[in-house]
mmCIF file of C-alpha atoms and ligand atoms in Angstrom:
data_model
loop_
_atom_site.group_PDB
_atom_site.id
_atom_site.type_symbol
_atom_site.label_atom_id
_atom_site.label_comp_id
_atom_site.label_asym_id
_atom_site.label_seq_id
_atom_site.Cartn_x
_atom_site.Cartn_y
_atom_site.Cartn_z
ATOM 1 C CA UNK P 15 89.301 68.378 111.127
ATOM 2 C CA UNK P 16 89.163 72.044 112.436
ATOM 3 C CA UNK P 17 86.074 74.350 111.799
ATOM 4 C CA UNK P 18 87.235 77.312 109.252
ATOM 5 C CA UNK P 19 86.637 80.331 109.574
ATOM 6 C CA UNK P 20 86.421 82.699 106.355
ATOM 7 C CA UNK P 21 85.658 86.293 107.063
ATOM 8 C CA UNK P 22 84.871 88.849 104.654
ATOM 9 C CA UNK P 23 85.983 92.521 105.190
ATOM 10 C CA UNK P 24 83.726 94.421 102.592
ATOM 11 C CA UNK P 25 85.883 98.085 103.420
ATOM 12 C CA UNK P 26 84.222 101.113 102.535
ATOM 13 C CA UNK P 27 82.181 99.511 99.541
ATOM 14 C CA UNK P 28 78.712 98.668 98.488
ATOM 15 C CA UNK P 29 75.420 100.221 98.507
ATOM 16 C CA UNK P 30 71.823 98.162 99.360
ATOM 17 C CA UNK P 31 71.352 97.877 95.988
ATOM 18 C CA UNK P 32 74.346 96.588 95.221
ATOM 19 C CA UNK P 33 74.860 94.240 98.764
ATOM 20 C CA UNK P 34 71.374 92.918 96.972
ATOM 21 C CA UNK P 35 73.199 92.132 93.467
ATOM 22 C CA UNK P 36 75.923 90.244 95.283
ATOM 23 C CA UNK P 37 73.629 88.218 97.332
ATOM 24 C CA UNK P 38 71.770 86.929 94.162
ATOM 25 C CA UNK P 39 75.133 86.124 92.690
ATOM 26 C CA UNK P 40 76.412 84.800 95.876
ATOM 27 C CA UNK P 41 76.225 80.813 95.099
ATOM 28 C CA UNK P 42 77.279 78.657 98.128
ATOM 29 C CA UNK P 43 74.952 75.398 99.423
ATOM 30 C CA UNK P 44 74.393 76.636 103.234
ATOM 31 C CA UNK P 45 75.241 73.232 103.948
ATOM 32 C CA UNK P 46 78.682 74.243 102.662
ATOM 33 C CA UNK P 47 78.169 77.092 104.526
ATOM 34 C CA UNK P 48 77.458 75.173 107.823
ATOM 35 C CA UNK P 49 81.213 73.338 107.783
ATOM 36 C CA UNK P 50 82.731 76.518 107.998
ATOM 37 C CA UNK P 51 82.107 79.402 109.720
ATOM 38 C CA UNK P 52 81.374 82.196 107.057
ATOM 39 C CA UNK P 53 81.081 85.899 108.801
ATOM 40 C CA UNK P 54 80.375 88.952 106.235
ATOM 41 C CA UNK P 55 81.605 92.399 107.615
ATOM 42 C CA UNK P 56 80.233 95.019 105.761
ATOM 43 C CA UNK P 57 79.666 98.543 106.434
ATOM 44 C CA UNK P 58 77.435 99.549 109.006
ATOM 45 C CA UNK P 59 75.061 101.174 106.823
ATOM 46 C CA UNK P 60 74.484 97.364 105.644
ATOM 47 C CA UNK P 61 74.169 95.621 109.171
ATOM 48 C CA UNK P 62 70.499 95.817 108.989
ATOM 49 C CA UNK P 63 70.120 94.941 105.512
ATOM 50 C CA UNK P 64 72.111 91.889 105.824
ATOM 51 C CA UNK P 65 70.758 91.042 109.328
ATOM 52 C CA UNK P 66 66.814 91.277 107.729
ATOM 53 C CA UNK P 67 68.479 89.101 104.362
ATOM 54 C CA UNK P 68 69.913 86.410 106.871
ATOM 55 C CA UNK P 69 66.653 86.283 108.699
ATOM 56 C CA UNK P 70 64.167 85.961 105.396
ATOM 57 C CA UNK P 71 66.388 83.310 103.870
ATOM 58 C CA UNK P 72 67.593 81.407 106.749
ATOM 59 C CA UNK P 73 71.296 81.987 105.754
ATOM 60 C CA UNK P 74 73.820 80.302 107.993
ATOM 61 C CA UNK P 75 76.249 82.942 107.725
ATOM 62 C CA UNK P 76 77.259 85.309 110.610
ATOM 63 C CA UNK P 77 77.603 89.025 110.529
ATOM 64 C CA UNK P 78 80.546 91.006 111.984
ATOM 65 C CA UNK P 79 81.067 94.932 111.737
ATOM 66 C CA UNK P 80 84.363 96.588 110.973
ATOM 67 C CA UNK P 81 85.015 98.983 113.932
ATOM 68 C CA UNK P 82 83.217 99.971 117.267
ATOM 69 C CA UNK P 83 83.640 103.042 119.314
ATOM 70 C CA UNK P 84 86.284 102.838 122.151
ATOM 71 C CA UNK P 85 83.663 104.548 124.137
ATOM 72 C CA UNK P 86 80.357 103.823 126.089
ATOM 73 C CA UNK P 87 77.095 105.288 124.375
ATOM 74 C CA UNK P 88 76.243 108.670 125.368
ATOM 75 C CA UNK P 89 77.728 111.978 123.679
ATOM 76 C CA UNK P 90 79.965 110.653 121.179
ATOM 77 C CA UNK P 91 78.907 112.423 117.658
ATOM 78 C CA UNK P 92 79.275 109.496 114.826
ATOM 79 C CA UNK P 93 80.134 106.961 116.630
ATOM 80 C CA UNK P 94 78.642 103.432 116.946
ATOM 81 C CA UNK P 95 79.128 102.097 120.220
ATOM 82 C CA UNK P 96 79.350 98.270 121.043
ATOM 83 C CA UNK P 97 75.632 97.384 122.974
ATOM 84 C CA UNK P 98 74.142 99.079 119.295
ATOM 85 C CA UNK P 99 76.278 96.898 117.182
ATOM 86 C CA UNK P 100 75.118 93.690 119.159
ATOM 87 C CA UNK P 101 71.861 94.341 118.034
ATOM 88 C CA UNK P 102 72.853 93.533 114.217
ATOM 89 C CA UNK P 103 76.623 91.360 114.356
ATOM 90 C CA UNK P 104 78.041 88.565 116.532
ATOM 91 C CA UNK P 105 81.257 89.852 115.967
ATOM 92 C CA UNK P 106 83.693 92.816 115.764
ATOM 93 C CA UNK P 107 86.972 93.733 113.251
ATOM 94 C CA UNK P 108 89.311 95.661 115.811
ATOM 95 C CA UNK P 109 93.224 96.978 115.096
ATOM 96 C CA UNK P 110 92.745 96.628 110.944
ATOM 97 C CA UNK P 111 95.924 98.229 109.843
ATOM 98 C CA UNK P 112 93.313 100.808 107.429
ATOM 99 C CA UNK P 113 92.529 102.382 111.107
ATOM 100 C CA UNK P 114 96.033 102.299 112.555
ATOM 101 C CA UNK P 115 96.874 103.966 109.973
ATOM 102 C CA UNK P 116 93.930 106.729 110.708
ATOM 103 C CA UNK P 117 95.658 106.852 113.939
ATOM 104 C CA UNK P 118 94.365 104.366 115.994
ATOM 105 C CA UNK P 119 97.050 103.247 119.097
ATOM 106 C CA UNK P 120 97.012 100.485 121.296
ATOM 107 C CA UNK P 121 95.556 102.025 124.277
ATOM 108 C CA UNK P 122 92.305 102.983 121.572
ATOM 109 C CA UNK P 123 92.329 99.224 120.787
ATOM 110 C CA UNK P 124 92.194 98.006 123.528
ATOM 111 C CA UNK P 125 89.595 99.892 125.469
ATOM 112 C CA UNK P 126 87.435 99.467 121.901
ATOM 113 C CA UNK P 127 88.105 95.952 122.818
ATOM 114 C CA UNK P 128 87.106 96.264 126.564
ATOM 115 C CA UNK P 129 83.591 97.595 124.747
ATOM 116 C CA UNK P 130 83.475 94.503 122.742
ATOM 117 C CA UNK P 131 83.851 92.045 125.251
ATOM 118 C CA UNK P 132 81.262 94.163 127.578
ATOM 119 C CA UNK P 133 78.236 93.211 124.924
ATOM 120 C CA UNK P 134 79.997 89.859 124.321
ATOM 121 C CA UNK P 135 80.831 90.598 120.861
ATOM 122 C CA UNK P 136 83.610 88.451 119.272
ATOM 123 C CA UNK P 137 86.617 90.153 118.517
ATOM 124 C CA UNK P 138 88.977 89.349 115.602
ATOM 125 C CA UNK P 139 91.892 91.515 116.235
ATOM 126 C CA UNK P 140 94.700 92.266 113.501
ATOM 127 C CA UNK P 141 98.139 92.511 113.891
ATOM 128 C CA UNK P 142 100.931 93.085 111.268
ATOM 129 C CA UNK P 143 103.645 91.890 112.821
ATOM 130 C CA UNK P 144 104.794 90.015 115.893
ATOM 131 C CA UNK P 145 105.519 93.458 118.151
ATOM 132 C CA UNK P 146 101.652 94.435 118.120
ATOM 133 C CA UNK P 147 100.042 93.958 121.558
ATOM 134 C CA UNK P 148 96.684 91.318 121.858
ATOM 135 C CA UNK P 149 94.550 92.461 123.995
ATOM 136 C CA UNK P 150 93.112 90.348 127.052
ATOM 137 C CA UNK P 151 89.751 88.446 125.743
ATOM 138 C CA UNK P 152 90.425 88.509 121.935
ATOM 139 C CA UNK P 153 89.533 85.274 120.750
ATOM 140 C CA UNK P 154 90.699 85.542 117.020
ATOM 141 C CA UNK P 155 93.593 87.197 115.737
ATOM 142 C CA UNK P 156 94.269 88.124 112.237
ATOM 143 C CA UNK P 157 97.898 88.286 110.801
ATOM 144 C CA UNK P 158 97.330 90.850 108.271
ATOM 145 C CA UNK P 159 101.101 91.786 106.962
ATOM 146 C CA UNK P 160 101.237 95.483 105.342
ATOM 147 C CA UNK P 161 102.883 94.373 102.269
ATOM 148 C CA UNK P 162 100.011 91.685 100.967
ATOM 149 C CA UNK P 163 96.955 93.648 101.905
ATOM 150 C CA UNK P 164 95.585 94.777 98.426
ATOM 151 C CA UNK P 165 98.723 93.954 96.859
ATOM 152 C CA UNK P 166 97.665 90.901 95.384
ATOM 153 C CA UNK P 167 101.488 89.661 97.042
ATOM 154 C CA UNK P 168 100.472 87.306 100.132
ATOM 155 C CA UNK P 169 102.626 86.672 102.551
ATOM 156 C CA UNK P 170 104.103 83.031 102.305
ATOM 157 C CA UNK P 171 102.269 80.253 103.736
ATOM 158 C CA UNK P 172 105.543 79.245 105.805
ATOM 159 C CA UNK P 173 105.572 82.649 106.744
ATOM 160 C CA UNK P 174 102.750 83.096 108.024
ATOM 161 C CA UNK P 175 102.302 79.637 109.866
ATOM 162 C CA UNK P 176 105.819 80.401 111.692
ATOM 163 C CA UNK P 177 103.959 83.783 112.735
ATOM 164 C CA UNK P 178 100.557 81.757 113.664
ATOM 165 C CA UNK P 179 102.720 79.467 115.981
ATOM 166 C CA UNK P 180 104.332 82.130 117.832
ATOM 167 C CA UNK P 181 100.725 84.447 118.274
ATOM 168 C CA UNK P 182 99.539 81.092 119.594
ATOM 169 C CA UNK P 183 102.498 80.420 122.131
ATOM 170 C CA UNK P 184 101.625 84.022 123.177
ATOM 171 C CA UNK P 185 97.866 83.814 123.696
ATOM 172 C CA UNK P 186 94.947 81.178 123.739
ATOM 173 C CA UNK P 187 93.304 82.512 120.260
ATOM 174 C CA UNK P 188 92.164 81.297 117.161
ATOM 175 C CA UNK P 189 94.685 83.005 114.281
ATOM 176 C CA UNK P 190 93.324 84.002 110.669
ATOM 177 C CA UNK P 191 95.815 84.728 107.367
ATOM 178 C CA UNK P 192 94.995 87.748 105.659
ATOM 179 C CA UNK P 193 96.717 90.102 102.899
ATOM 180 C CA UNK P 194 95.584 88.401 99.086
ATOM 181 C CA UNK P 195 93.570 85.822 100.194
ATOM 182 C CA UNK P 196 91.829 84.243 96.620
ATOM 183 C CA UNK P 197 89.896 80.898 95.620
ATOM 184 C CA UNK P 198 93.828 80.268 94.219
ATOM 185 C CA UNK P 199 95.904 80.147 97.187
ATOM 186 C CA UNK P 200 93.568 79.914 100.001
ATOM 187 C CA UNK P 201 94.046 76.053 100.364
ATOM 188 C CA UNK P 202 97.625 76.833 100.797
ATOM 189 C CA UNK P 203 97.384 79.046 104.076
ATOM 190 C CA UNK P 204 94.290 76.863 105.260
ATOM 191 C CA UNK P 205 96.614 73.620 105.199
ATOM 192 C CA UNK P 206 99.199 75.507 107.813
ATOM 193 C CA UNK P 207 98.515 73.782 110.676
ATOM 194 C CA UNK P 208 98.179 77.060 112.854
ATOM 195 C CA UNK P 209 96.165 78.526 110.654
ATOM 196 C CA UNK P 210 92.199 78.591 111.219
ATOM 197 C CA UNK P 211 90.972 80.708 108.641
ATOM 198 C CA UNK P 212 90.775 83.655 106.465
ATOM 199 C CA UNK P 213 90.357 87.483 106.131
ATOM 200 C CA UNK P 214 89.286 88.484 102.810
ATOM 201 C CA UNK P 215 89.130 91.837 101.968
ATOM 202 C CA UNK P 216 88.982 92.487 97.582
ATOM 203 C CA UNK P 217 88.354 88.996 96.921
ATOM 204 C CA UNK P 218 84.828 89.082 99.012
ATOM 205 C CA UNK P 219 83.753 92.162 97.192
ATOM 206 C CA UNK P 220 83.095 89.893 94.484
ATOM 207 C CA UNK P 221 80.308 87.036 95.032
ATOM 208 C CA UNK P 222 81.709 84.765 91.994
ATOM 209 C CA UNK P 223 85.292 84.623 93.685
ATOM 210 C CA UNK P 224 84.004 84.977 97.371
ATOM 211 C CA UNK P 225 81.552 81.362 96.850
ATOM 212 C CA UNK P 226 85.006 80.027 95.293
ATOM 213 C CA UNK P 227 86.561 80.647 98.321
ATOM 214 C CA UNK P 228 83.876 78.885 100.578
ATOM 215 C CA UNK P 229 83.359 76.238 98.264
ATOM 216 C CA UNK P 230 87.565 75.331 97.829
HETATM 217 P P1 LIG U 315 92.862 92.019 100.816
HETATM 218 O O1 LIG U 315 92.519 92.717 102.218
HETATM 219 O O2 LIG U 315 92.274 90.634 100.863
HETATM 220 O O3 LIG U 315 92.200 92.895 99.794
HETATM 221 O O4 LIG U 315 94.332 91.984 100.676
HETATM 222 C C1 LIG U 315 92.607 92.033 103.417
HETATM 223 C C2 LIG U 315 92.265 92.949 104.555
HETATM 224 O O5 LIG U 315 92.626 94.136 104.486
HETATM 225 O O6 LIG U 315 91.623 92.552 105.541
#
């Protein structure tokens, strides 16, 4: 059987206080946990909080941050370069069509990728379509199509597996479905034989629907 993996993209959302409310409503057996591998992306401001919550309950799950600098540390106002973000996450979201859209181009993407893979962080790169470049030393790609992301309208499971194969034919990589991932129809993208895993993006903000997820 392969390992899942189910990623959570919090966005722009939550506070302490309320990363603490989810956590106590967050309901998931690690050993569930364990079979799968579960990484939380929140926002950076939350890296340390979840990083010091993993630590004092001995939670399986991994942490992953949404975005890295392209650049190396040094005079760079606001950003948060690679080696600091190694300190609190195993792994890195790079390419999300939210920062495309902000303006991010493949040659950003790729040297924030060249960062990544300089601390060892994992990267799980997303694509929208086929014509998106993968960079050299991503390990997981996410097919994140424009039209399901938020939309509640995913992409069809056929659909996506056909664009899973090709990814794969292209590069040596693990590939995720995301766009409208829920408890509901996650089974049906998971079953896709090219298909290791999960983004979630709205459905994780909620700890109810996110343990459904795991648990399914
Ligand atoms: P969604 O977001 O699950 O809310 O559609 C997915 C994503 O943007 O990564």
């Amino acid at each position: 059987m392969k390992e899942l993996l189910i990623v959570a993209n919090w966005k722009s959302n939550k506070t302490e206080k309320e990363a603490a409310e989810w956590f106590e409503a967050f309901n998931v057996e690690d050993q569930k946990i364990q079979e799968k591998e579960v990484i939380i992306c929140p926002p950076f401001t939350l890296l340390s909080f979840l990083k010091e919550y993993k630590k004092r309950n001995n939670s399986p799950f991994k942490l992953g941050a949404q975005n890295i600098s392209a650049f190396e540390p040094g005079a760079r106002t606001g950003e948060i370069n690679a080696l600091q973000v190694k300190e609190y996450s195993d792994y890195v979201i790079i390419g999300h069509s939210e920062r495309r859209k902000m303006g991010e181009n493949d040659e950003l993407l790729q040297q924030k990728t060249e960062q990544a893979k300089l601390t060892g962080l994992k990267v799980i790169y997303c694509v929208s379509n086929l014509d998106q470049e993968i960079p050299q030393g991503v390990e997981i790609v996410a097919y994140e199509p424009l039209f399901a992301i938020g939309s509640g309208n995913p992409d069809t499971p056929e659909n996506a597996e056909q664009i899973a194969e090709k990814i794969k034919e292209k590069s040596q990589v693990k590939v995720l479905y995301g766009g409208s991932v829920t408890s509901k129809n996650i089974s049906s993208f998971t079953d896709m034989e090219n298909i290791d895993g999960v983004l979630v993006g709205g459905a994780s903000l909620d700890p109810v629907e996110f343990s459904r997820i795991i648990n399914t």
